[in-house]
Structure formats: C-alpha cells, structure tokens
Short mmCIF file of C-alpha atoms in Angstrom, two decimals:
data_model
loop_
_atom_site.label_atom_id
_atom_site.label_comp_id
_atom_site.label_asym_id
_atom_site.label_seq_id
_atom_site.Cartn_x
_atom_site.Cartn_y
_atom_site.Cartn_z
CA UNK A 1 -142.67 -102.19 -256.18
CA UNK A 2 -139.15 -102.53 -257.49
CA UNK A 3 -138.76 -101.94 -261.22
CA UNK A 4 -136.48 -104.33 -263.06
CA UNK A 5 -135.13 -104.12 -266.63
CA UNK A 6 -136.94 -105.87 -269.47
CA UNK A 7 -134.06 -108.07 -270.64
CA UNK A 8 -134.00 -111.74 -271.67
CA UNK A 9 -131.14 -113.25 -269.73
CA UNK A 10 -129.91 -116.45 -268.14
CA UNK A 11 -131.93 -119.60 -267.54
CA UNK A 12 -134.39 -118.97 -264.72
CA UNK A 13 -136.15 -122.34 -264.69
CA UNK A 14 -134.86 -125.65 -266.08
CA UNK A 15 -137.33 -128.51 -266.61
CA UNK A 16 -135.86 -131.95 -267.29
CA UNK A 17 -137.74 -135.18 -268.01
CA UNK A 18 -140.86 -133.94 -266.25
CA UNK A 19 -143.78 -136.37 -266.07
CA UNK A 20 -147.11 -136.01 -264.29
CA UNK A 21 -149.19 -139.19 -264.28
CA UNK A 22 -152.57 -139.79 -262.66
CA UNK A 23 -153.93 -143.20 -261.67
CA UNK A 24 -157.41 -144.17 -262.84
CA UNK A 25 -159.96 -145.82 -260.56
CA UNK A 26 -161.96 -148.28 -262.62
CA UNK A 27 -165.13 -148.75 -260.58
CA UNK A 28 -166.70 -148.19 -257.19
CA UNK A 29 -164.76 -151.05 -255.58
CA UNK A 30 -161.51 -149.87 -257.14
CA UNK A 31 -162.03 -146.35 -255.84
CA UNK A 32 -162.81 -147.63 -252.34
CA UNK A 33 -159.76 -149.87 -252.26
CA UNK A 34 -157.48 -147.35 -253.96
CA UNK A 35 -156.68 -149.68 -256.84
CA UNK A 36 -155.55 -148.15 -260.10
CA UNK A 37 -156.95 -149.41 -263.41
CA UNK A 38 -154.58 -147.43 -265.59
CA UNK A 39 -152.54 -144.27 -265.81
CA UNK A 40 -153.20 -140.97 -267.55
CA UNK A 41 -149.96 -139.46 -268.82
CA UNK A 42 -150.90 -135.82 -268.51
CA UNK A 43 -147.24 -134.77 -268.87
CA UNK A 44 -144.89 -137.34 -270.35
CA UNK A 45 -141.23 -136.41 -270.36
CA UNK A 46 -141.02 -132.64 -270.97
CA UNK A 47 -137.71 -130.79 -271.31
CA UNK A 48 -137.63 -127.01 -271.59
CA UNK A 49 -135.86 -123.95 -270.24
CA UNK A 50 -137.36 -120.62 -269.25
CA UNK A 51 -135.09 -117.59 -269.54
CA UNK A 52 -135.30 -114.51 -267.38
CA UNK A 53 -137.44 -111.78 -268.97
CA UNK A 54 -138.96 -113.86 -271.79
CA UNK A 55 -142.50 -114.91 -272.63
CA UNK A 56 -142.71 -118.63 -273.33
CA UNK A 57 -145.99 -119.78 -274.87
CA UNK A 58 -147.42 -123.26 -274.27
CA UNK A 59 -149.79 -123.92 -277.17
CA UNK A 60 -151.96 -126.91 -277.98
CA UNK A 61 -155.46 -128.35 -278.14
CA UNK A 62 -157.52 -129.12 -275.06
CA UNK A 63 -156.02 -132.21 -273.47
CA UNK A 64 -152.48 -131.49 -274.66
CA UNK A 65 -151.21 -131.06 -271.09
CA UNK A 66 -150.34 -127.37 -271.18
CA UNK A 67 -152.35 -126.43 -268.07
CA UNK A 68 -151.00 -129.41 -266.12
CA UNK A 69 -147.48 -128.34 -267.05
CA UNK A 70 -148.19 -124.81 -265.85
CA UNK A 71 -149.55 -126.14 -262.56
CA UNK A 72 -146.56 -128.43 -262.15
CA UNK A 73 -144.23 -125.43 -262.37
CA UNK A 74 -145.86 -124.14 -259.18
CA UNK A 75 -145.99 -127.51 -257.49
CA UNK A 76 -149.78 -127.64 -257.78
CA UNK A 77 -149.56 -130.82 -259.89
CA UNK A 78 -147.18 -133.27 -258.19
CA UNK A 79 -144.43 -134.56 -260.47
CA UNK A 80 -144.25 -138.32 -261.05
CA UNK A 81 -140.66 -138.04 -262.24
CA UNK A 82 -138.18 -135.48 -263.52
CA UNK A 83 -137.03 -132.16 -262.09
CA UNK A 84 -137.97 -128.46 -262.10
CA UNK A 85 -134.92 -126.45 -261.09
CA UNK A 86 -135.56 -122.90 -259.88
CA UNK A 87 -133.05 -120.88 -257.87
CA UNK A 88 -130.95 -124.04 -257.40
CA UNK A 89 -133.91 -125.90 -255.87
CA UNK A 90 -135.98 -128.71 -257.35
CA UNK A 91 -139.64 -127.69 -257.09
CA UNK A 92 -140.68 -131.27 -257.87
CA UNK A 93 -139.22 -132.50 -254.56
CA UNK A 94 -140.26 -129.69 -252.19
CA UNK A 95 -142.56 -130.22 -249.22
CA UNK A 96 -145.72 -128.13 -248.72
CA UNK A 97 -144.07 -125.48 -246.54
CA UNK A 98 -141.03 -125.21 -248.82
CA UNK A 99 -143.31 -124.93 -251.83
CA UNK A 100 -145.14 -122.01 -250.23
CA UNK A 101 -141.86 -120.10 -250.08
CA UNK A 102 -141.24 -120.74 -253.77
CA UNK A 103 -144.69 -119.38 -254.62
CA UNK A 104 -143.57 -115.93 -253.56
CA UNK A 105 -141.47 -116.07 -256.73
CA UNK A 106 -143.83 -118.02 -259.04
CA UNK A 107 -147.48 -117.02 -259.30
CA UNK A 108 -150.37 -118.10 -261.50
CA UNK A 109 -153.20 -116.18 -263.18
CA UNK A 110 -156.06 -118.60 -263.78
CA UNK A 111 -158.31 -118.81 -266.82
CA UNK A 112 -161.73 -118.01 -265.38
CA UNK A 113 -161.75 -114.90 -263.16
CA UNK A 114 -165.24 -115.80 -261.95
CA UNK A 115 -163.92 -119.05 -260.48
CA UNK A 116 -160.57 -117.60 -259.39
CA UNK A 117 -162.06 -114.90 -257.15
CA UNK A 118 -163.89 -115.66 -253.92
CA UNK A 119 -167.36 -114.11 -254.29
CA UNK A 120 -167.55 -113.42 -250.54
CA UNK A 121 -164.33 -111.36 -250.42
CA UNK A 122 -164.07 -107.71 -251.38
CA UNK A 123 -161.50 -106.72 -253.98
CA UNK A 124 -159.23 -105.35 -251.24
CA UNK A 125 -159.45 -108.64 -249.34
CA UNK A 126 -158.96 -110.79 -252.44
CA UNK A 127 -155.85 -108.95 -253.65
CA UNK A 128 -154.35 -108.52 -250.19
CA UNK A 129 -154.95 -112.07 -249.02
CA UNK A 130 -151.67 -113.31 -250.55
CA UNK A 131 -149.81 -110.77 -248.42
CA UNK A 132 -151.53 -112.07 -245.29
CA UNK A 133 -150.70 -115.69 -246.17
CA UNK A 134 -147.04 -114.75 -246.65
CA UNK A 135 -146.68 -112.97 -243.35
CA UNK A 136 -147.61 -109.32 -243.89
CA UNK A 137 -149.56 -108.80 -240.66
CA UNK A 138 -149.99 -105.01 -240.82
CA UNK A 139 -153.41 -104.10 -242.22
CA UNK A 140 -152.14 -100.64 -243.14
CA UNK A 141 -149.23 -102.07 -245.10
CA UNK A 142 -151.49 -104.55 -246.89
CA UNK A 143 -153.92 -101.79 -247.84
CA UNK A 144 -151.11 -99.58 -249.19
CA UNK A 145 -149.74 -102.47 -251.26
CA UNK A 146 -153.22 -103.30 -252.59
CA UNK A 147 -153.85 -99.69 -253.62
CA UNK A 148 -150.49 -99.51 -255.39
CA UNK A 149 -151.10 -102.79 -257.21
CA UNK A 150 -154.64 -101.95 -258.33
CA UNK A 151 -153.40 -98.67 -259.76
CA UNK A 152 -150.67 -100.54 -261.60
CA UNK A 153 -153.19 -102.80 -263.36
CA UNK A 154 -155.38 -99.85 -264.36
CA UNK A 155 -158.18 -100.05 -261.79
CA UNK A 156 -158.48 -96.41 -260.82
CA UNK A 157 -159.67 -94.45 -259.02
CA UNK A 158 -158.88 -97.26 -256.60
CA UNK A 159 -161.44 -96.08 -254.03
CA UNK A 160 -164.22 -97.18 -256.36
CA UNK A 161 -163.00 -100.81 -256.33
CA UNK A 162 -161.67 -101.60 -252.87
CA UNK A 163 -165.02 -102.34 -251.25
CA UNK A 164 -166.66 -103.94 -254.29
CA UNK A 165 -167.21 -107.66 -254.80
CA UNK A 166 -166.36 -109.66 -257.94
CA UNK A 167 -170.02 -109.67 -258.99
CA UNK A 168 -169.88 -105.87 -259.26
CA UNK A 169 -167.12 -105.90 -261.91
CA UNK A 170 -167.00 -106.56 -265.62
CA UNK A 171 -165.03 -109.48 -267.05
CA UNK A 172 -162.07 -107.31 -267.98
CA UNK A 173 -162.02 -105.66 -264.55
CA UNK A 174 -162.09 -109.06 -262.84
CA UNK A 175 -159.16 -110.24 -264.92
CA UNK A 176 -157.23 -107.13 -263.88
CA UNK A 177 -157.96 -108.03 -260.25
CA UNK A 178 -156.63 -111.55 -260.89
CA UNK A 179 -153.45 -110.07 -262.36
CA UNK A 180 -153.15 -107.68 -259.40
CA UNK A 181 -153.38 -110.58 -256.98
CA UNK A 182 -150.72 -112.45 -258.97
CA UNK A 183 -148.16 -109.64 -258.98
CA UNK A 184 -148.65 -108.22 -255.47
CA UNK A 185 -145.86 -110.45 -254.09
CA UNK A 186 -143.51 -109.12 -256.79
CA UNK A 187 -142.87 -112.58 -258.32
CA UNK A 188 -140.18 -113.49 -260.83
CA UNK A 189 -142.39 -115.81 -262.93
CA UNK A 190 -146.09 -115.49 -263.78
CA UNK A 191 -147.87 -118.51 -265.27
CA UNK A 192 -150.86 -117.13 -267.17
CA UNK A 193 -153.40 -119.85 -268.03
CA UNK A 194 -155.62 -118.69 -270.91
CA UNK A 195 -155.89 -115.20 -269.35
CA UNK A 196 -157.97 -113.74 -272.19
CA UNK A 197 -160.11 -116.69 -273.34
CA UNK A 198 -163.09 -115.70 -271.14
CA UNK A 199 -163.06 -112.05 -272.25
CA UNK A 200 -164.82 -110.13 -275.00
CA UNK A 201 -162.75 -109.55 -278.13
CA UNK A 202 -162.61 -105.80 -277.45
CA UNK A 203 -160.96 -106.41 -274.07
CA UNK A 204 -158.41 -109.07 -275.02
CA UNK A 205 -155.87 -106.76 -276.64
CA UNK A 206 -156.02 -104.39 -273.66
CA UNK A 207 -155.26 -107.20 -271.20
CA UNK A 208 -152.36 -108.47 -273.31
CA UNK A 209 -150.95 -104.95 -273.56
CA UNK A 210 -151.31 -104.59 -269.77
CA UNK A 211 -149.37 -107.83 -269.31
CA UNK A 212 -146.61 -106.55 -271.60
CA UNK A 213 -146.48 -103.30 -269.62
CA UNK A 214 -146.22 -105.26 -266.38
CA UNK A 215 -143.47 -107.37 -267.89
CA UNK A 216 -141.45 -104.26 -268.72
CA UNK A 217 -142.15 -102.44 -265.44
CA UNK A 218 -141.60 -105.41 -263.11
CA UNK A 219 -139.16 -107.53 -265.07
CA UNK A 220 -141.62 -110.41 -265.15
CA UNK A 221 -141.02 -113.70 -266.94
CA UNK A 222 -144.18 -115.26 -268.38
CA UNK A 223 -145.35 -118.76 -269.15
CA UNK A 224 -148.34 -118.04 -271.38
CA UNK A 225 -150.76 -120.97 -271.77
CA UNK A 226 -153.14 -120.73 -274.71
CA UNK A 227 -154.81 -122.57 -277.57
CA UNK A 228 -154.85 -119.31 -279.54
CA UNK A 229 -151.83 -119.06 -281.84
CA UNK A 230 -152.86 -115.58 -282.97
CA UNK A 231 -152.42 -114.12 -279.48
CA UNK A 232 -149.25 -116.18 -278.95
CA UNK A 233 -147.76 -114.59 -282.07
CA UNK A 234 -148.39 -111.15 -280.61
CA UNK A 235 -147.30 -111.90 -277.06
CA UNK A 236 -144.60 -114.60 -276.98
CA UNK A 237 -140.86 -114.59 -277.57
CA UNK A 238 -140.77 -118.39 -277.91
CA UNK A 239 -143.50 -120.98 -278.42
CA UNK A 240 -143.64 -124.61 -277.28
CA UNK A 241 -146.21 -126.67 -279.19
CA UNK A 242 -147.65 -129.41 -276.97
CA UNK A 243 -149.43 -132.58 -277.99
CA UNK A 244 -150.59 -135.36 -275.65
CA UNK A 245 -148.34 -134.34 -272.78
CA UNK A 246 -145.20 -133.66 -274.79
CA UNK A 247 -143.47 -130.74 -276.47
CA UNK A 248 -143.34 -131.57 -280.19
CA UNK A 249 -141.81 -128.28 -281.38
CA UNK A 250 -140.21 -125.34 -279.62
CA UNK A 251 -138.45 -122.26 -280.90
CA UNK A 252 -138.61 -118.52 -281.56
CA UNK A 253 -142.09 -117.28 -282.38
CA UNK A 254 -141.06 -115.74 -285.71
CA UNK A 255 -139.56 -119.00 -286.96
CA UNK A 256 -142.46 -121.13 -285.72
CA UNK A 257 -144.84 -119.00 -287.80
CA UNK A 258 -142.54 -118.53 -290.80
CA UNK A 259 -141.45 -122.17 -291.16
CA UNK A 260 -143.34 -124.63 -288.95
CA UNK A 261 -141.68 -128.05 -289.00
CA UNK A 262 -143.89 -130.48 -287.13
CA UNK A 263 -147.05 -131.58 -289.03
CA UNK A 264 -149.11 -130.76 -285.94
CA UNK A 265 -147.76 -127.21 -285.81
CA UNK A 266 -148.53 -126.83 -289.51
CA UNK A 267 -152.10 -128.01 -288.88
CA UNK A 268 -152.59 -125.56 -286.01
CA UNK A 269 -151.42 -122.67 -288.18
CA UNK A 270 -153.77 -123.69 -290.99
CA UNK A 271 -156.63 -123.63 -288.49
CA UNK A 272 -156.18 -119.93 -287.66
CA UNK A 273 -159.22 -118.11 -289.10
CA UNK A 274 -158.55 -115.64 -291.89
CA UNK A 275 -160.90 -112.63 -291.78
CA UNK A 276 -160.35 -111.87 -295.49
CA UNK A 277 -163.05 -113.77 -297.44
CA UNK A 278 -161.16 -113.24 -300.70
CA UNK A 279 -158.32 -115.51 -299.55
CA UNK A 280 -158.89 -119.24 -299.58
CA UNK A 281 -156.69 -121.28 -297.27
CA UNK A 282 -156.39 -125.06 -297.32
CA UNK A 283 -158.12 -126.42 -294.23
CA UNK A 284 -156.68 -129.95 -294.34
CA UNK A 285 -156.90 -130.28 -290.58
CA UNK A 286 -155.84 -133.42 -288.66
CA UNK A 287 -158.32 -136.27 -288.91
CA UNK A 288 -159.93 -137.63 -285.79
CA UNK A 289 -159.59 -136.42 -282.22
CA UNK A 290 -156.72 -136.19 -279.77
CA UNK A 291 -156.07 -139.73 -278.45
CA UNK A 292 -156.68 -141.01 -274.95
CA UNK A 293 -153.75 -140.09 -272.68
CA UNK A 294 -154.40 -143.29 -270.70
CA UNK A 295 -153.51 -145.39 -273.78
CA UNK A 296 -151.36 -143.20 -276.03
CA UNK A 297 -150.36 -144.34 -279.51
CA UNK A 298 -147.14 -146.26 -280.05
CA UNK A 299 -144.18 -144.27 -281.37
CA UNK A 300 -145.02 -140.70 -282.33
CA UNK A 301 -148.28 -139.87 -280.56
CA UNK A 302 -149.45 -137.73 -283.50
CA UNK A 303 -149.04 -140.42 -286.15
CA UNK A 304 -152.72 -141.60 -286.24
CA UNK A 305 -153.75 -138.09 -287.33
CA UNK A 306 -150.67 -137.17 -289.37
CA UNK A 307 -151.06 -136.89 -293.18
CA UNK A 308 -147.32 -137.44 -293.76
CA UNK A 309 -146.67 -140.22 -291.23
CA UNK A 310 -143.84 -142.54 -292.21
CA UNK A 311 -143.16 -146.27 -291.90
CA UNK A 312 -141.39 -145.94 -288.54
CA UNK A 313 -143.94 -143.66 -286.85
CA UNK A 314 -145.44 -146.45 -284.72
CA UNK A 315 -148.37 -148.08 -286.53
CA UNK A 316 -150.36 -150.70 -284.60
CA UNK A 317 -153.54 -152.76 -284.68
CA UNK A 318 -155.69 -149.89 -283.39
CA UNK A 319 -154.72 -147.84 -286.45
CA UNK A 320 -155.77 -150.68 -288.74
CA UNK A 321 -159.21 -150.81 -287.16
CA UNK A 322 -159.61 -147.02 -287.49
CA UNK A 323 -158.63 -147.20 -291.17
CA UNK A 324 -161.08 -150.01 -291.95
CA UNK A 325 -163.98 -148.33 -290.14
CA UNK A 326 -163.23 -145.07 -291.94
CA UNK A 327 -163.21 -146.93 -295.26
CA UNK A 328 -166.57 -148.52 -294.52
CA UNK A 329 -168.21 -145.14 -293.93
CA UNK A 330 -167.68 -144.51 -297.65
CA UNK A 331 -168.77 -147.99 -298.83
CA UNK A 332 -172.21 -148.96 -300.08
CA UNK A 333 -174.34 -151.11 -297.75
CA UNK A 334 -173.70 -154.14 -299.96
CA UNK A 335 -169.93 -153.57 -299.96
CA UNK A 336 -169.90 -153.08 -296.22
CA UNK A 337 -171.76 -156.35 -295.55
CA UNK A 338 -169.48 -158.34 -297.86
CA UNK A 339 -166.26 -156.85 -296.54
CA UNK A 340 -167.28 -157.07 -292.89
CA UNK A 341 -168.04 -160.77 -293.33
CA UNK A 342 -164.57 -161.32 -294.82
CA UNK A 343 -162.79 -159.33 -292.10
CA UNK A 344 -164.77 -160.51 -289.08
CA UNK A 345 -164.59 -159.11 -285.56
CA UNK A 346 -162.17 -156.20 -285.00
CA UNK A 347 -162.18 -155.91 -281.22
CA UNK A 348 -158.94 -157.90 -280.89
CA UNK A 349 -157.17 -155.02 -282.66
CA UNK A 350 -157.83 -152.63 -279.76
CA UNK A 351 -154.96 -153.79 -277.55
CA UNK A 352 -152.43 -150.92 -277.35
CA UNK A 353 -148.93 -151.44 -278.70
CA UNK A 354 -149.59 -154.57 -280.82
CA UNK A 355 -147.68 -154.30 -284.10
CA UNK A 356 -148.39 -157.77 -285.50
CA UNK A 357 -152.05 -158.77 -285.87
CA UNK A 358 -154.22 -161.36 -287.57
CA UNK A 359 -157.14 -160.23 -289.71
CA UNK A 360 -159.94 -161.95 -291.59
CA UNK A 361 -162.10 -165.09 -291.43
CA UNK A 362 -163.13 -165.47 -295.07
CA UNK A 363 -160.02 -167.08 -296.49
CA UNK A 364 -156.48 -165.77 -296.90
CA UNK A 365 -156.71 -165.01 -300.63
CA UNK A 366 -160.04 -163.06 -300.52
CA UNK A 367 -158.84 -161.07 -297.51
CA UNK A 368 -155.55 -160.21 -299.23
CA UNK A 369 -157.44 -159.16 -302.37
CA UNK A 370 -159.73 -156.95 -300.28
CA UNK A 371 -156.82 -155.26 -298.51
CA UNK A 372 -155.03 -154.72 -301.83
CA UNK A 373 -158.15 -153.08 -303.26
CA UNK A 374 -158.49 -150.76 -300.27
CA UNK A 375 -154.80 -149.88 -300.48
CA UNK A 376 -154.94 -149.00 -304.16
CA UNK A 377 -158.16 -147.00 -303.79
CA UNK A 378 -157.17 -144.95 -300.74
CA UNK A 379 -153.78 -143.39 -300.06
CA UNK A 380 -153.90 -143.83 -296.30
CA UNK A 381 -150.59 -143.19 -294.47
CA UNK A 382 -151.08 -146.46 -292.57
CA UNK A 383 -149.95 -148.47 -295.60
CA UNK A 384 -146.48 -146.91 -295.35
CA UNK A 385 -146.12 -148.67 -292.02
CA UNK A 386 -147.02 -152.16 -293.26
CA UNK A 387 -143.88 -154.30 -293.32
CA UNK A 388 -145.45 -157.62 -294.30
CA UNK A 389 -148.81 -159.24 -295.11
CA UNK A 390 -148.75 -163.04 -295.14
CA UNK A 391 -151.43 -165.79 -295.18
CA UNK A 392 -152.38 -167.28 -291.83
CA UNK A 393 -155.30 -169.67 -291.37
CA UNK A 394 -158.52 -168.23 -292.80
CA UNK A 395 -157.05 -164.73 -292.91
CA UNK A 396 -153.76 -162.89 -292.97
CA UNK A 397 -151.11 -161.69 -290.55
CA UNK A 398 -150.20 -158.05 -290.92
CA UNK A 399 -146.94 -156.85 -289.40
CA UNK A 400 -145.99 -153.19 -289.02
CA UNK A 401 -142.55 -151.65 -288.95
CA UNK A 402 -141.07 -151.04 -285.53
CA UNK A 403 -142.11 -147.67 -284.17
CA UNK A 404 -139.80 -144.81 -283.22
CA UNK A 405 -140.66 -142.38 -280.42
CA UNK A 406 -138.81 -139.28 -281.67
CA UNK A 407 -137.11 -136.99 -279.18
CA UNK A 408 -136.63 -133.28 -279.83
CA UNK A 409 -133.90 -132.67 -282.38
CA UNK A 410 -132.50 -129.48 -283.91
CA UNK A 411 -134.02 -128.26 -287.20
CA UNK A 412 -132.91 -124.77 -288.16
CA UNK A 413 -133.63 -122.44 -285.26
CA UNK A 414 -136.16 -124.73 -283.57
CA UNK A 415 -136.30 -128.16 -281.98
CA UNK A 416 -138.83 -130.64 -283.32
CA UNK A 417 -139.85 -134.18 -282.35
CA UNK A 418 -140.46 -135.76 -285.76
CA UNK A 419 -138.77 -138.49 -287.80
CA UNK A 420 -138.91 -136.24 -290.86
CA UNK A 421 -135.90 -134.40 -289.42
CA UNK A 422 -132.69 -136.41 -288.87
CA UNK A 423 -131.02 -136.43 -285.51
CA UNK A 424 -127.74 -134.55 -285.53
CA UNK A 425 -124.91 -135.83 -283.34
CA UNK A 426 -123.91 -133.71 -280.38
CA UNK A 427 -120.87 -131.49 -281.07
#
C-alpha cells in the first residue's frame, strides 16, 4: 500500500444543508398503501467540512443522528436535500453504480464486528471480498493484498488467521479484521462508527492506537462516531456535537473541552465519569429524554431540557404540559386533585408548534393565582418564555415569545448554535 503523509490539508469533503428524512407508516393499511403518517428528521440541515488528514468526531446521545450522518457520507442513507461534495462530485445525487466507485475512496467500519462479519466466510474471504467486488479478479493478487493488510492491522502470523472464521476470534481480533476490510481498498476517508464500544476496556486503547498508526501510515482521514467524549478527546482533532439531527457545536477538540459553549456540550462533559472518588463534580444533567425526531421542539431543539433557556428559545404548549406534570409529581395528593380540577384536560397542549394556548376550567382568577404560585415556587426556564397571560373564559390564555431556530455562529474558536451567543455579521 502507498504511504501518504500525515498532514491536515485542504477540504476533502464539504457537506451543505444535508437532510435525511424518513416517512412513517402509521398502521397496517398505511404501510400497504405506502401512505406516510409523519416524517422523522434523522438529519436536519447539517453543514460541515472534513479536511484531508484530520479526525473529525461526531458526538452525541443515541438518537442524535450521528450514525445516519456517517451512513449518508457513503450514500448508504439517501439524502432528502442538501449536498455532499467529494472530489468535485455530489455523493447525494449519485446513482448506485456511481456510488460504488466513490466507495473505493470512502469506507466504513461498523460498530458491532459480530454483525459486520459474515459468519460463513473465512477471514481471508471476508477481507478480500471488497477487492473482488471492485474488480480484482486474480485470486493470487487478492490473497497477497489480504496478507499485507492483516499484517498491517496486527494480525500475525497471518497464516493463523486466514482460514479461521469470525467465531474463532476474540472481540479485539474481529475489530482488527473489520478495520483490515475497510482499508484494503486504500481509501481516503474512513467512517468509524463506535469502533470500540463493543470491546473490553483493556482492548479499546490498543484499537485507537492502531487507528492512529493507520492514519499516519496511510494518510487516512477519519470521521469518528461516538457517544464517548473521553475517547474523542484522545483521538479527534475536531469535534462536532450533534443533537436531534443537527450540529450544535463544532470546533477544535482542545477548545471544546476547555471552554464548551453550548449548554448541551457542557452537560455531556459533566456526565464524563471521574475515577477519583475524592473529587465531587456537579451532575446537573439535562432533564428528560431526547425528544421525538418526528415532532421536534419549536426553535432550539434542546430548549425543553436546557437549564439556561431564554425567552426566544421556542417555548410551546407541549412545554407547559411537561412543566405542570413535573410540578404535580412533587405535590401532595390533595394539592394535585385541587390543581388538576382547576387546570382541566391537558391533551390539547400536545399539538406541536402552538405558542398561544388556553388553560384552565376553574375560573380565570383562580387559574392565574395557581400559575403565579407555581412560578414563584419553582424557577423553571419556561417562565422566561411567557410573553403574556390574560383571562379568557373560565381560564387563561398563555402566549409565548416567538421562537428562534439558531444557526451555527462563531464564538471564539468554535461555532455554536445557541442564542446565548450573538450572530456576527459576515466580513
């Protein structure tokens, strides 16, 4: 294999406005007729650049869209809109045959080596199969390339592995086979999807070091997908923090760790376990769970979980219901019964995107007094978003400030999508 210098250079891949949406099929009849009952926004308008020779980390919780983004870079997840420019070609628009040619240059190492390897193929067959698919018809040439590649990933003496099956190998050895299969075509970009998450702790550092060695020897450029910020700190040059299909912060690894800007990034860093029991770290982690990508929050998608959300972050009726139900978990049974009778049914608050709602059936004044008491007793960020509360019928109308969906904007050496950082005009 040709050895290339380990240098971070020009833009190798340019992603602009990339979206990957999936239609939902509501029931049996809908599935049979092909009717969609909604859309899951797995990727929702991502912009990023990948430079030659760097390691770009995609970090986020499960459901953040990082794996879908990695698959989209190979054309495995069809783009709904946007572009992925690589070697002056838009991967998002390529046909199947054209995409196969691109995959000589962009390969993927999958998370679970047990699922990634065909149990009925020997190691020689599994690693060499990519060569066969891409037109290397000589069995002798394929075998020579397989032997060279297995030695490169540390599986030696090679003769002990060629005729074995995946079931005969340890987890670390199987992951080395997966890496060997990924690099045998001498690609430019390797998308590594959680490559160490299925491995024992003692093996993880060895695999990451192997990947760094391969990067230096082969001039590889990595997209490293992980939920593990600790390994990203060790391995990545830049980190892109993803939340609900979007990049909310991106920048050099050192600056992301030294001065995280986005509240979600700050929460992820606080969640990293500290092995020193003598140090106490605040674990004020985000409340609730990651929202449904089929009905994302209005405005900033992180605002329902954000402890510092502002008035313009996109509050809506669904947030009001969540706040009230959370309040009632701390109320006495008597308080809950009285307040629930005043408030009445909450299901009408579930409609996404509604920023002006009616609330209450027990009289405008008692409902206003109840809301005032809750507001004074609990410093919930939702109250910052309330623009007006006015009497209406037997209850009140609550109107929220208009929401802002923040785009990435410069903040120091990073870009962050948060209203806490002002947009700076283009030079």
